[in-house]
PDB file of C-alpha atoms in Angstrom:
ATOM      1  CA  UNK A 109     -36.384 -92.888  -2.413  1.00 66.00           C
ATOM      2  CA  UNK A 110     -32.800 -92.864  -3.623  1.00 71.00           C
ATOM      3  CA  UNK A 111     -32.916 -96.442  -4.880  1.00 73.00           C
ATOM      4  CA  UNK A 112     -36.260 -95.913  -6.561  1.00 71.00           C
ATOM      5  CA  UNK A 113     -35.071 -92.786  -8.330  1.00 76.00           C
ATOM      6  CA  UNK A 114     -31.740 -94.208  -9.470  1.00 76.00           C
ATOM      7  CA  UNK A 115     -33.156 -97.289 -11.176  1.00 67.00           C
ATOM      8  CA  UNK A 116     -32.084 -97.190 -14.785  1.00 55.00           C
ATOM      9  CA  UNK A 117     -35.113 -99.118 -16.007  1.00 62.00           C
ATOM     10  CA  UNK A 118     -38.345 -97.349 -15.125  1.00 68.00           C
ATOM     11  CA  UNK A 119     -37.241 -94.995 -12.362  1.00 66.00           C
ATOM     12  CA  UNK A 120     -39.870 -94.134  -9.781  1.00 82.00           C
ATOM     13  CA  UNK A 121     -40.475 -90.487 -10.605  1.00 87.00           C
ATOM     14  CA  UNK A 122     -42.367 -89.929  -7.369  1.00 90.00           C
ATOM     15  CA  UNK A 123     -39.295 -91.226  -5.550  1.00 89.00           C
ATOM     16  CA  UNK A 124     -37.171 -88.642  -7.378  1.00 90.00           C
ATOM     17  CA  UNK A 125     -39.633 -85.909  -6.491  1.00 93.00           C
ATOM     18  CA  UNK A 126     -39.867 -86.795  -2.811  1.00 92.00           C
ATOM     19  CA  UNK A 127     -36.108 -87.248  -2.523  1.00 92.00           C
ATOM     20  CA  UNK A 128     -35.699 -83.798  -4.081  1.00 94.00           C
ATOM     21  CA  UNK A 129     -37.997 -82.336  -1.433  1.00 94.00           C
ATOM     22  CA  UNK A 130     -35.939 -83.998   1.285  1.00 94.00           C
ATOM     23  CA  UNK A 131     -32.791 -82.375  -0.096  1.00 95.00           C
ATOM     24  CA  UNK A 132     -34.563 -79.033  -0.438  1.00 94.00           C
ATOM     25  CA  UNK A 133     -35.661 -79.073   3.196  1.00 91.00           C
ATOM     26  CA  UNK A 134     -32.732 -80.943   4.735  1.00 91.00           C
ATOM     27  CA  UNK A 135     -34.937 -83.686   6.200  1.00 91.00           C
ATOM     28  CA  UNK A 136     -32.857 -86.774   6.886  1.00 90.00           C
ATOM     29  CA  UNK A 137     -30.108 -85.553   4.549  1.00 92.00           C
ATOM     30  CA  UNK A 138     -27.860 -82.524   4.383  1.00 92.00           C
ATOM     31  CA  UNK A 139     -29.725 -79.742   2.612  1.00 91.00           C
ATOM     32  CA  UNK A 140     -28.589 -79.431  -0.987  1.00 94.00           C
ATOM     33  CA  UNK A 141     -30.660 -77.093  -3.199  1.00 93.00           C
ATOM     34  CA  UNK A 142     -28.722 -78.057  -6.335  1.00 93.00           C
ATOM     35  CA  UNK A 143     -29.387 -81.770  -5.854  1.00 94.00           C
ATOM     36  CA  UNK A 144     -33.004 -80.968  -5.031  1.00 94.00           C
ATOM     37  CA  UNK A 145     -33.479 -79.190  -8.351  1.00 95.00           C
ATOM     38  CA  UNK A 146     -31.773 -82.019 -10.274  1.00 94.00           C
ATOM     39  CA  UNK A 147     -34.063 -84.632  -8.775  1.00 94.00           C
ATOM     40  CA  UNK A 148     -37.254 -82.646  -9.178  1.00 95.00           C
ATOM     41  CA  UNK A 149     -36.292 -81.744 -12.762  1.00 94.00           C
ATOM     42  CA  UNK A 150     -35.867 -85.442 -13.489  1.00 91.00           C
ATOM     43  CA  UNK A 151     -39.341 -86.159 -12.134  1.00 93.00           C
ATOM     44  CA  UNK A 152     -40.762 -83.289 -14.180  1.00 95.00           C
ATOM     45  CA  UNK A 153     -38.996 -84.486 -17.322  1.00 92.00           C
ATOM     46  CA  UNK A 154     -40.606 -87.886 -16.768  1.00 90.00           C
ATOM     47  CA  UNK A 155     -44.035 -86.258 -16.671  1.00 92.00           C
ATOM     48  CA  UNK A 156     -44.863 -85.768 -12.989  1.00 94.00           C
ATOM     49  CA  UNK A 157     -46.934 -82.570 -13.030  1.00 96.00           C
ATOM     50  CA  UNK A 158     -46.533 -81.954  -9.290  1.00 95.00           C
ATOM     51  CA  UNK A 159     -42.762 -81.822  -9.773  1.00 95.00           C
ATOM     52  CA  UNK A 160     -43.089 -79.384 -12.673  1.00 97.00           C
ATOM     53  CA  UNK A 161     -45.228 -77.091 -10.544  1.00 96.00           C
ATOM     54  CA  UNK A 162     -42.693 -77.148  -7.689  1.00 94.00           C
ATOM     55  CA  UNK A 163     -39.619 -76.433  -9.840  1.00 95.00           C
ATOM     56  CA  UNK A 164     -39.851 -72.617  -9.941  1.00 94.00           C
ATOM     57  CA  UNK A 165     -39.824 -72.407  -6.144  1.00 93.00           C
ATOM     58  CA  UNK A 166     -36.867 -74.770  -5.865  1.00 93.00           C
ATOM     59  CA  UNK A 167     -34.945 -72.813  -8.487  1.00 93.00           C
ATOM     60  CA  UNK A 168     -35.430 -69.622  -6.471  1.00 93.00           C
ATOM     61  CA  UNK A 169     -34.179 -71.370  -3.335  1.00 87.00           C
ATOM     62  CA  UNK A 170     -31.160 -72.663  -5.250  1.00 88.00           C
ATOM     63  CA  UNK A 171     -30.394 -69.177  -6.560  1.00 89.00           C
ATOM     64  CA  UNK A 172     -30.612 -67.736  -3.052  1.00 88.00           C
ATOM     65  CA  UNK A 173     -28.306 -70.458  -1.758  1.00 85.00           C
ATOM     66  CA  UNK A 174     -25.748 -69.850  -4.534  1.00 82.00           C
ATOM     67  CA  UNK A 175     -25.359 -66.165  -3.648  1.00 81.00           C
TER      68      UNK A 175
END
């Protein structure tokens, strides 16, 4: 997912979204709520509705983590 998301020409927005979920849940990577929000925001900005719908929840998790 990382390679797909980081492509400069036509990034795979689903890759960004799924990678963000991995960071949010700590599956296969160290949990990182900030990185999760960045990746899911990128997917949302590129028009992936599913990512836009998930953002509020991830932002709450990030805020709880930052406390």
